[in-house]
Amino acid sequence: MGSETDKILEGNQLAGARLIRQLENADPEGLKVLKTLYPHTGKALVIGITGPAGTGKSTLVGRMITEFRRRGRRVGVVAVDPSSPYSGGALLGDRVRMERDAADEGVFIRSMATRGQLGGLSRTTREAVLVMDAMGYEVILIETVGVGQDEVDVAQNVHTTAVVSIPGMGDDIQAMKAGLLEIGDIFVVNKADRPGAEDVAGLLTMMLEMRGIPAGDWKPPVLRTVALNNEGIPELVDALLAHNQYLAASGKLQERIRQRELTFFRQLVIEMAALKIFDLAARSPEYAALLDNLRGRQIDPYSAAEKLVEGLQYKTGS
Amino acid sequence: MGSETDKILEGNQLAGARLIRQLENADPEGLKVLKTLYPHTGKALVIGITGPAGTGKSTLVGRMITEFRRRGRRVGVVAVDPSSPYSGGALLGDRVRMERDAADEGVFIRSMATRGQLGGLSRTTREAVLVMDAMGYEVILIETVGVGQDEVDVAQNVHTTAVVSIPGMGDDIQAMKAGLLEIGDIFVVNKADRPGAEDVAGLLTMMLEMRGIPAGDWKPPVLRTVALNNEGIPELVDALLAHNQYLAASGKLQERIRQRELTFFRQLVIEMAALKIFDLAARSPEYAALLDNLRGRQIDPYSAAEKLVEGLQYKTGS
């Protein structure tokens, strides 16, 4: 008893924080513990909260925490901060505001910085979710900023995605929603007491209708919130739970989870294989010569890579 | 004569567009041509124009094209559109506005959609740059939106990065600049005729000073432009060229190029190895069993990946 695994399963927040940090640092000890936790995961409802900076996502997440707690759910939050790929820190005052819930053992918040490494963000985020899941958090919120590949990758880690926008984003909505429209299960117009809320909501509704949704499929609702005044939050939580029920009833939840796990497995294989290949190659004199030729432009990188990968063999059985 | 390689080297735009499309589709024929072009690349000045949606980057790029043309430089543009990870198309009217330069053979503009695949965006962007470089474009502008991993990856592909912001971005600046501050060689406050331009410029200058720049290193200037009215554009182009001269004189340009090529080579190795591993594995009955166990949660994805990668061997020599 008293092992790290037991502590995590008992929901010990210090142990959870320690493990997530180890996994962020790719510490092999952390990985050992995570493996023992794996059979205890797969139960949490994982929700992504996505949208550009300035839409008040952190405040919204804070309100959602309170609402889920009111309904007796234990809540984990993974706040992803893509604004610090290099500095590794979080600057936002919002983070601090969220931490006020830290006294409640039913809430566990971790902030992750993106790293410039292969599979960095989506891997560490997924691992933090696994840890929180094993700790017994029933709802896990992943907060991400911005658009692009990050969001696509993170979207693969969640069951339900809420896309947040605000009035007055003008052209941005059109540009951003082209991508976010596809990943959103629920759309939130936050700061809906500002002028232009109807315009944004109307535009979103129109764009969703243009996309065309087959009968029987989930029709993403467009909700209005004023997170600062705590308005519209129960309705948002209702919609998130309704989407989860839809996924479970239609069998899509199982399919999403399975697909997600397969993708994660393939990603791990690629990461581990990359390490192994360069490790194996580093021991061969041919590799040093290849790098020299590459440096001297006697060979192009495509041919060089092909040459290196050619040497790979797979030994089946033992 | 008349081969695709010759056409590209002669600057044939139809052939260039065809090759870039082939490379986006991972067509092996395209790769064959690119290999033959490789020795003819490495000459262009590659500039990244990065910043959130709504900052007027496309208009700015349009003006920069005109200014570089006025100075007799041939200009290629790669417009990356991360807003369409799924739809694959570009919605922005700005794109169309830029295309007006299409009649000028000294300008070549391609729009790329991000793909949800490994190395997708940074690889296709880099390949488009290689093609334009081989076509004889002396300046290549890469326009990207948003923050996060995309920007970090794309930043590795350029020599000089201009980060664009606008007045009135408020808190967003602080949040975003945490990451963008590190990658910017030049900062542009566009729409500088709007109220608040001084505030943004002052904030940027202060943040750059707080960062601390060693004596003798490049000190990123903060410039003001009104792209719509064509104001501040020659100064911006001067600053971009000055940064390039600084890089060349300090030996950092060669270092950046070398580092970039090594990173690209490693990325290619990883991509090719991933394809090969899953191809090799697919032929082994053990792999099918492994996937079954993974699906049934009898094995965790880490142990499964380790098991698969364990079988990898490297055959040196021949």
XYZ file of C-alpha atoms in Angstrom:
636
model
C 0.000 0.000 0.000
C 1.004 3.604 -0.164
C 2.364 3.102 -3.664
C 2.014 5.952 -6.136
C -0.628 3.940 -7.979
C -2.722 3.542 -4.821
C -2.394 7.189 -3.942
C -3.617 8.205 -7.396
C -6.530 5.788 -7.254
C -7.472 7.266 -3.866
C -7.537 10.685 -5.525
C -4.486 12.112 -3.753
C -3.938 15.473 -5.444
C -0.287 15.817 -4.531
C 0.448 12.433 -6.079
C -1.652 13.336 -9.130
C 0.193 16.612 -9.647
C 3.538 14.841 -9.242
C 2.652 12.176 -11.791
C 1.407 14.681 -14.371
C 4.630 16.641 -13.989
C 6.666 13.459 -14.442
C 4.723 12.620 -17.597
C 5.237 16.150 -18.951
C 8.963 15.624 -18.459
C 8.774 12.203 -20.138
C 10.097 10.629 -16.932
C 10.082 6.805 -17.323
C 9.023 6.409 -13.676
C 5.834 8.298 -14.463
C 5.133 6.050 -17.410
C 5.455 2.966 -15.198
C 2.779 4.311 -12.871
C 0.528 5.352 -15.758
C 0.592 1.800 -17.120
C -0.694 0.435 -13.817
C -3.448 3.070 -13.839
C -4.600 2.345 -17.358
C -7.130 -0.412 -16.484
C -8.826 2.091 -14.142
C -9.382 4.710 -16.850
C -12.027 5.232 -19.515
C -14.856 6.281 -17.217
C -14.666 10.086 -17.267
C -16.689 12.383 -19.477
C -14.069 14.434 -21.332
C -15.136 17.858 -22.613
C -13.111 20.281 -24.723
C -13.674 24.045 -24.359
C -12.141 25.684 -27.390
C -12.054 29.172 -28.821
C -9.798 32.165 -29.427
C -8.114 34.178 -26.681
C -10.324 36.860 -25.188
C -13.589 34.919 -25.371
C -13.630 34.394 -21.611
C -13.092 30.646 -21.697
C -11.355 30.514 -18.324
C -14.205 32.330 -16.597
C -16.656 30.028 -18.367
C -14.704 26.984 -17.207
C -14.727 28.360 -13.659
C -18.530 28.638 -13.787
C -18.881 25.174 -15.280
C -16.811 23.733 -12.453
C -19.194 25.271 -9.920
C -22.251 23.965 -11.796
C -20.869 20.426 -12.136
C -19.937 20.489 -8.430
C -23.484 21.620 -7.579
C -24.628 18.474 -9.393
C -22.281 16.364 -7.321
C -19.706 15.649 -10.010
C -15.981 15.683 -9.331
C -14.260 17.869 -11.931
C -10.765 17.835 -13.379
C -9.495 20.648 -15.603
C -6.576 20.582 -18.024
C -5.815 24.148 -19.105
C -3.656 24.120 -22.187
C -1.654 27.261 -22.758
C -0.387 27.372 -26.321
C 0.754 30.952 -25.880
C 3.926 29.727 -24.235
C 5.573 27.238 -26.560
C 8.970 28.483 -25.481
C 8.682 30.103 -22.099
C 6.741 27.171 -20.699
C 4.785 29.318 -18.257
C 1.273 30.684 -17.988
C 0.821 34.434 -17.739
C -2.920 34.675 -17.559
C -4.587 36.099 -14.501
C -7.531 33.879 -15.378
C -5.547 30.880 -14.291
C -5.194 32.364 -10.844
C -8.893 33.110 -10.764
C -9.631 29.455 -11.487
C -7.281 28.258 -8.764
C -9.581 29.664 -6.083
C -11.404 26.310 -6.249
C -8.211 24.610 -5.146
C -9.504 24.135 -1.590
C -12.249 21.790 -2.871
C -10.900 18.219 -3.185
C -13.604 17.602 -5.791
C -11.794 19.956 -8.183
C -8.350 19.376 -9.647
C -6.820 21.872 -12.067
C -3.595 21.493 -14.004
C -2.100 23.916 -16.478
C 0.019 22.506 -19.297
C 2.400 24.356 -21.526
C 2.788 23.125 -25.055
C 6.176 21.764 -25.964
C 7.812 21.918 -29.320
C 8.179 18.167 -29.433
C 6.572 15.416 -31.458
C 3.069 14.733 -30.187
C 3.822 17.114 -27.313
C 0.578 18.841 -26.585
C -1.851 16.126 -27.470
C 0.177 13.480 -25.662
C 0.673 15.330 -22.374
C -2.952 16.490 -22.423
C -4.168 12.966 -22.965
C -1.941 11.658 -20.196
C -3.165 14.301 -17.763
C -6.719 13.219 -18.614
C -5.843 9.569 -17.954
C -4.407 10.491 -14.540
C -7.464 12.549 -13.580
C -9.726 9.777 -14.826
C -7.896 7.266 -12.603
C -8.157 9.726 -9.701
C -11.928 9.482 -9.978
C -12.785 12.797 -11.621
C -16.042 12.168 -13.420
C -15.948 15.225 -15.662
C -12.718 16.460 -17.213
C -12.624 19.821 -18.966
C -9.830 20.585 -21.426
C -9.462 24.285 -22.121
C -7.565 25.273 -25.281
C -6.981 28.544 -27.105
C -6.635 29.283 -30.775
C -7.255 27.465 -34.005
C -5.256 25.062 -36.073
C -3.580 21.737 -35.704
C -3.533 21.926 -31.909
C -7.305 22.056 -31.798
C -7.671 19.204 -34.241
C -5.307 17.086 -32.166
C -6.914 17.994 -28.868
C -10.370 17.367 -30.339
C -9.327 13.758 -30.827
C -8.908 13.485 -27.066
C -12.404 14.561 -26.024
C -15.921 13.188 -26.246
C -17.682 16.527 -26.558
C -16.388 19.874 -27.792
C -17.815 23.269 -26.912
C -16.641 26.076 -29.199
C -16.713 29.534 -27.610
C -17.038 32.837 -29.450
C -18.117 36.363 -28.502
C -20.029 39.240 -30.130
C -18.006 41.605 -32.263
C -15.535 39.094 -33.600
C -16.648 40.138 -37.052
C -14.793 38.518 -39.909
C -12.845 36.380 -37.482
C -15.891 34.239 -36.822
C -16.201 33.405 -40.488
C -12.531 32.598 -40.815
C -12.230 30.607 -37.634
C -15.502 28.822 -37.757
C -14.555 27.159 -41.007
C -12.427 24.800 -38.954
C -14.124 25.029 -35.580
C -17.540 24.451 -37.102
C -16.533 20.884 -37.833
C -15.306 20.032 -34.369
C -18.009 21.807 -32.329
C -20.759 19.714 -30.725
C -22.040 22.762 -28.849
C -21.520 26.426 -29.697
C -21.388 29.050 -26.984
C -21.734 32.779 -27.571
C -20.202 34.130 -24.379
C -20.443 37.779 -23.256
C -23.924 37.563 -24.790
C -25.011 40.769 -23.041
C -22.851 42.727 -25.466
C -24.218 44.222 -28.676
C -23.962 41.874 -31.626
C -24.694 38.668 -29.718
C -27.680 37.959 -31.970
C -25.534 38.498 -35.065
C -22.912 35.984 -33.998
C -25.505 33.447 -32.873
C -27.416 33.923 -36.109
C -24.282 33.554 -38.216
C -23.316 30.358 -36.387
C -26.814 28.910 -36.761
C -26.785 29.740 -40.452
C -23.366 28.213 -40.994
C -24.401 25.058 -39.154
C -27.530 24.806 -41.288
C -25.510 25.309 -44.459
C -23.302 22.445 -43.413
C -26.309 20.165 -43.407
C -26.876 17.618 -40.682
C -28.369 14.221 -41.522
C -31.652 13.413 -39.753
C -31.101 11.599 -36.473
C -27.619 13.071 -36.043
C -26.735 15.463 -33.241
C -27.733 19.016 -34.080
C -25.222 21.332 -32.366
C -27.103 23.933 -30.306
C -25.998 27.577 -30.210
C -26.173 28.754 -26.584
C -25.734 32.181 -25.026
C -23.845 32.737 -21.788
C -22.587 35.644 -19.706
C -20.010 33.758 -17.704
C -19.070 36.803 -15.659
C -22.679 37.089 -14.374
C -23.152 33.325 -14.197
C -25.892 33.386 -16.859
C -26.686 30.414 -19.087
C -24.367 28.002 -17.290
C -26.924 25.335 -16.214
C -28.219 25.261 -19.805
C -24.662 24.757 -21.081
C -24.042 21.897 -18.670
C -27.419 20.372 -19.626
C -26.416 20.503 -23.291
C -23.035 18.886 -22.594
C -24.689 16.043 -20.698
C -27.336 15.687 -23.407
C -24.621 15.341 -26.038
C -22.908 12.696 -23.953
C -26.182 10.775 -23.650
C -26.677 11.049 -27.410
C -23.191 9.633 -28.009
C -23.744 6.766 -25.592
C -27.206 5.901 -26.949
C -26.097 5.969 -30.585
C -23.024 3.832 -29.948
C -20.828 6.680 -31.144
C -19.202 7.125 -27.749
C -17.677 3.656 -27.870
C -16.627 4.271 -31.451
C -14.998 7.618 -30.544
C -13.169 6.102 -27.595
C -11.943 3.162 -29.662
C -10.783 5.396 -32.490
C -9.087 7.721 -30.039
C -7.225 4.866 -28.395
C -6.054 3.466 -31.697
C -4.808 6.876 -32.782
C -2.992 7.261 -29.481
C -1.396 3.841 -29.825
C -0.172 4.643 -33.327
C 1.179 7.953 -32.111
C 3.078 6.201 -29.326
C 4.503 3.684 -31.779
C 5.729 6.517 -33.990
C 7.313 8.369 -31.062
C 9.010 5.289 -29.662
C 10.125 4.100 -33.090
C 11.630 7.515 -33.823
C 13.731 7.343 -30.666
C 14.804 3.802 -31.466
C 15.679 4.505 -35.087
C 17.934 7.445 -34.303
C 19.449 5.480 -31.455
C 20.173 2.500 -33.710
C 21.401 4.739 -36.509
C 23.706 6.708 -34.233
C 25.737 3.539 -33.695
C 26.344 2.969 -37.402
C 29.188 4.683 -39.261
C 26.976 4.862 -42.356
C 24.709 7.286 -40.530
C 27.545 9.693 -39.783
C 28.505 9.619 -43.460
C 24.881 10.225 -44.435
C 24.685 13.298 -42.205
C 27.925 14.595 -43.728
C 26.555 14.197 -47.229
C 23.362 15.871 -46.201
C 25.264 18.804 -44.746
C 27.315 19.110 -47.922
C 24.151 18.885 -50.079
C 25.562 15.831 -51.901
C 22.288 14.127 -51.035
C 18.772 15.532 -50.687
C 16.916 14.917 -47.399
C 14.322 12.685 -49.057
C 16.862 10.267 -50.473
C 18.807 10.376 -47.205
C 15.704 9.541 -45.182
C 14.783 6.737 -47.575
C 18.260 5.297 -47.250
C 18.038 5.314 -43.477
C 14.547 3.835 -43.308
C 15.469 1.167 -45.867
C 17.648 -0.491 -43.250
C 14.718 -1.012 -40.909
C 13.588 -4.551 -40.450
C 10.919 -6.119 -38.374
C 11.569 -9.259 -36.385
C 8.301 -11.038 -35.698
C 7.995 -13.571 -32.919
C 11.022 -14.265 -30.751
C 14.302 19.151 -72.197
C 10.727 19.928 -71.419
C 10.879 17.745 -68.313
C 8.963 18.866 -65.236
C 12.289 19.671 -63.565
C 13.339 21.962 -66.421
C 9.964 23.684 -66.480
C 10.179 24.403 -62.755
C 13.724 25.704 -63.040
C 12.550 27.992 -65.859
C 9.917 29.346 -63.483
C 6.903 27.889 -65.287
C 3.987 28.687 -62.977
C 1.674 25.992 -64.279
C 4.328 23.369 -63.643
C 5.030 24.870 -60.218
C 1.378 24.806 -59.221
C 1.068 21.222 -60.466
C 4.091 20.066 -58.470
C 2.944 21.747 -55.252
C -0.452 20.086 -55.624
C 1.229 16.704 -56.164
C 3.339 17.210 -53.047
C 0.268 18.182 -51.010
C -1.307 14.914 -52.106
C 1.879 13.006 -51.221
C 2.120 11.854 -54.843
C 5.393 9.907 -55.326
C 5.836 11.453 -58.799
C 6.006 14.873 -57.182
C 8.627 13.689 -54.751
C 10.791 12.421 -57.634
C 10.777 15.865 -59.221
C 11.432 17.606 -55.892
C 14.550 15.489 -55.377
C 15.974 16.666 -58.691
C 15.215 20.260 -57.729
C 16.877 20.057 -54.345
C 20.401 21.046 -55.469
C 18.903 24.221 -56.939
C 17.333 25.360 -53.676
C 18.611 27.224 -50.623
C 18.921 30.636 -52.235
C 15.630 32.341 -51.332
C 15.029 34.673 -48.427
C 12.151 33.056 -46.522
C 9.988 35.322 -44.369
C 7.144 34.325 -42.063
C 4.223 36.724 -41.491
C 2.408 35.542 -38.399
C -0.404 36.844 -36.222
C -4.039 36.297 -35.276
C -6.952 36.495 -37.710
C -8.236 40.005 -38.238
C -4.871 41.733 -38.083
C -4.862 42.382 -41.828
C -1.971 40.060 -42.652
C -3.191 39.329 -46.176
C -3.439 43.010 -47.050
C 0.004 43.535 -45.537
C 1.397 40.666 -47.597
C -0.184 42.179 -50.714
C 1.589 45.476 -50.030
C 4.875 43.745 -49.308
C 4.658 41.943 -52.638
C 4.293 45.288 -54.421
C 7.235 46.784 -52.500
C 9.546 43.822 -53.139
C 8.557 43.908 -56.817
C 9.341 47.633 -56.936
C 12.826 46.652 -55.735
C 13.127 44.111 -58.514
C 12.695 40.961 -56.417
C 10.620 38.013 -57.561
C 8.188 37.056 -54.800
C 6.571 33.759 -53.877
C 3.797 33.547 -51.266
C 2.622 30.508 -49.331
C -0.645 31.355 -47.584
C -1.366 28.811 -44.898
C -4.993 28.529 -43.911
C -5.325 26.689 -40.627
C -8.980 27.622 -40.376
C -9.828 24.741 -42.668
C -8.334 21.591 -41.191
C -11.312 19.618 -42.451
C -12.892 21.437 -45.343
C -9.559 21.966 -47.055
C -10.614 25.231 -48.678
C -9.969 28.891 -48.109
C -12.927 31.148 -47.436
C -11.214 34.469 -47.077
C -11.930 37.257 -49.501
C -8.417 38.452 -48.752
C -7.066 35.561 -50.730
C -8.907 36.760 -53.772
C -7.602 40.266 -53.215
C -4.060 38.929 -53.241
C -4.620 37.000 -56.442
C -4.902 40.254 -58.394
C -1.105 40.074 -58.741
C -1.504 36.836 -60.642
C -0.862 38.513 -63.996
C 2.707 39.362 -62.923
C 5.061 36.418 -63.620
C 7.316 37.766 -60.876
C 4.671 36.855 -58.293
C 3.524 33.341 -57.453
C 0.916 32.722 -54.753
C -0.215 29.368 -53.407
C -2.733 28.726 -50.668
C -2.305 25.608 -48.547
C -4.837 23.994 -46.291
C -3.567 22.246 -43.201
C -4.096 18.527 -43.062
C -4.662 16.488 -39.978
C -1.664 14.310 -40.752
C 1.748 13.870 -39.222
C 4.003 16.748 -40.150
C 1.244 17.919 -42.498
C 1.391 21.667 -42.411
C 5.064 22.184 -41.855
C 6.001 19.594 -44.456
C 3.780 20.844 -47.286
C 4.716 24.449 -46.491
C 8.385 23.610 -46.595
C 7.970 21.746 -49.857
C 6.095 24.629 -51.456
C 8.976 26.893 -50.405
C 11.499 24.515 -51.978
C 9.552 24.549 -55.250
C 9.313 28.354 -55.311
C 12.984 28.597 -54.425
C 13.863 26.350 -57.374
C 11.579 28.444 -59.602
C 13.804 31.426 -58.871
C 11.654 33.395 -56.430
C 14.118 35.402 -54.381
C 11.774 36.323 -51.560
C 9.224 33.844 -50.213
C 6.554 35.011 -47.782
C 4.763 32.478 -45.613
C 1.528 33.809 -44.160
C 0.096 31.985 -41.141
C -2.735 32.665 -38.718
C -3.086 31.883 -35.043
C -0.847 30.776 -32.249
C 0.426 27.462 -31.029
C 2.269 24.501 -32.388
C 1.617 25.475 -36.020
C 3.497 28.719 -35.586
C 6.378 27.030 -33.828
C 6.652 24.486 -36.644
C 6.340 27.057 -39.398
C 8.861 29.309 -37.644
C 11.397 26.551 -38.139
C 10.943 26.933 -41.879
C 11.744 30.622 -42.192
C 14.776 32.858 -41.811
C 12.927 35.905 -40.531
C 9.587 36.175 -38.755
C 7.358 39.264 -38.652
C 4.662 39.121 -35.977
C 1.592 41.237 -36.717
C -0.796 42.716 -34.156
C -3.321 45.574 -34.129
C -4.534 48.194 -31.661
C -7.343 47.183 -29.343
C -6.361 43.575 -28.931
C -6.227 44.257 -25.196
C -5.476 41.256 -23.044
C -5.004 39.119 -26.136
C -1.682 40.763 -26.859
C -0.327 39.800 -23.481
C -1.542 36.258 -23.793
C -0.437 35.751 -27.349
C 2.800 37.569 -27.248
C 4.113 35.243 -24.583
C 4.729 32.734 -27.357
C 5.016 35.026 -30.361
C 7.477 37.286 -28.566
C 10.046 34.512 -28.787
C 9.697 33.847 -32.499
C 9.376 37.462 -33.731
C 12.385 39.116 -35.375
C 10.252 42.102 -36.317
C 6.996 43.279 -34.763
C 4.366 45.075 -36.809
C 1.489 47.063 -35.364
C -0.858 47.163 -38.341
C -3.945 49.417 -38.570
C -1.732 51.871 -36.678
C -4.090 54.769 -37.505
C -6.568 53.353 -35.009
C -6.716 54.493 -31.390
C -4.519 52.458 -29.097
C -1.663 51.949 -31.563
C 0.781 53.600 -29.167
C -0.415 51.353 -26.345
C 0.191 48.168 -28.282
C 3.554 49.352 -29.599
C 4.565 50.464 -26.103
C 3.492 47.165 -24.572
C 5.444 45.207 -27.174
C 8.543 47.343 -26.684
C 8.298 46.899 -22.931
C 7.848 43.142 -23.201
C 10.831 42.906 -25.546
C 12.952 44.925 -23.136
C 11.875 42.757 -20.224
C 13.010 39.732 -22.170
C 16.505 41.160 -22.277
C 18.622 40.989 -25.414
C 22.382 40.384 -25.174
C 24.563 43.137 -26.627
C 25.357 42.527 -30.293
C 22.254 40.408 -30.835
C 19.417 41.472 -33.112
C 17.059 43.868 -31.375
C 13.570 43.287 -32.837
C 12.104 46.619 -33.980
C 8.440 47.484 -33.416
C 7.081 49.044 -36.630
C 3.775 50.726 -37.425
C 1.910 50.140 -40.664
C -1.435 50.975 -42.196
C -1.453 48.328 -44.889
C -4.773 49.504 -46.315
C -3.286 52.974 -47.014
C 0.107 51.579 -47.961
C 1.827 53.297 -45.025
C 5.028 52.002 -43.426
C 5.620 49.290 -46.009
C 9.082 50.372 -47.307
C 10.267 50.595 -43.682
C 8.981 47.080 -43.021
C 10.769 45.701 -46.077
C 13.951 47.560 -45.050
C 13.765 45.950 -41.614
C 13.254 42.482 -43.097
C 16.289 42.899 -45.357
C 18.329 44.336 -42.461
C 17.513 41.281 -40.360
C 18.599 39.027 -43.181
C 21.895 40.896 -43.471
C 22.389 40.600 -39.723
C 21.817 36.831 -39.934
C 24.239 36.452 -42.833
C 26.947 38.627 -41.249
C 26.749 36.903 -37.876
C 26.881 33.423 -39.375
C 23.466 32.682 -37.881
C 21.818 32.302 -41.275
C 23.952 29.294 -42.149
C 23.318 27.887 -38.694
C 19.537 28.367 -39.037
C 19.501 26.753 -42.466
C 21.591 23.804 -41.318
C 19.445 23.276 -38.223
C 16.297 23.544 -40.304
C 17.500 20.965 -42.786
C 18.494 18.532 -40.072
C 15.097 18.915 -38.417
C 13.398 18.340 -41.756
C 15.478 15.240 -42.429
C 14.600 13.800 -39.025
C 10.948 14.566 -39.613
C 11.067 12.756 -42.965
C 12.741 9.767 -41.344
C 9.992 9.622 -38.731
C 7.227 9.882 -41.334
C 8.736 7.256 -43.617
C 9.570 4.960 -40.725
C 5.995 5.208 -39.426
C 4.630 4.085 -42.784
C 7.127 1.246 -42.960
C 6.548 0.054 -39.401
C 2.779 -0.217 -39.775
C 3.264 -1.813 -43.170
C 5.673 -4.400 -41.772
C 3.500 -4.954 -38.716
C 0.339 -5.398 -40.749
C 1.860 -8.560 -42.248
C 2.486 -10.166 -38.885
C -0.204 -12.156 -37.063
C 1.215 -10.914 -33.742
C 0.152 -7.396 -34.667
C -3.460 -8.401 -35.196
C -3.419 -10.094 -31.779
C -1.883 -6.998 -30.240
C -4.645 -4.794 -31.652
C -7.255 -7.204 -30.304
C -5.728 -7.066 -26.834
C -5.592 -3.307 -27.034
C -9.243 -3.132 -27.995
C -10.177 -5.456 -25.119
C -8.038 -3.406 -22.690
C -5.963 -6.495 -21.821
C -2.915 -4.383 -22.619
C -2.284 -0.660 -22.196
C -1.236 1.346 -25.276
C 2.232 2.056 -23.869
C 3.098 -1.598 -23.381
C 1.552 -2.447 -26.749
C 3.625 0.216 -28.514
C 6.781 -0.938 -26.734
C 6.085 -4.494 -27.818
C 5.694 -3.437 -31.423
C 8.759 -1.209 -31.485
C 10.843 -3.896 -29.753
C 10.683 -5.953 -32.943
C 12.349 -3.219 -34.963
C 15.857 -3.942 -36.080
C 18.319 -1.998 -38.075
C 20.358 -3.617 -40.781
C 23.522 -1.637 -41.415
C 25.460 -1.956 -44.643
C 24.171 -4.448 -47.208
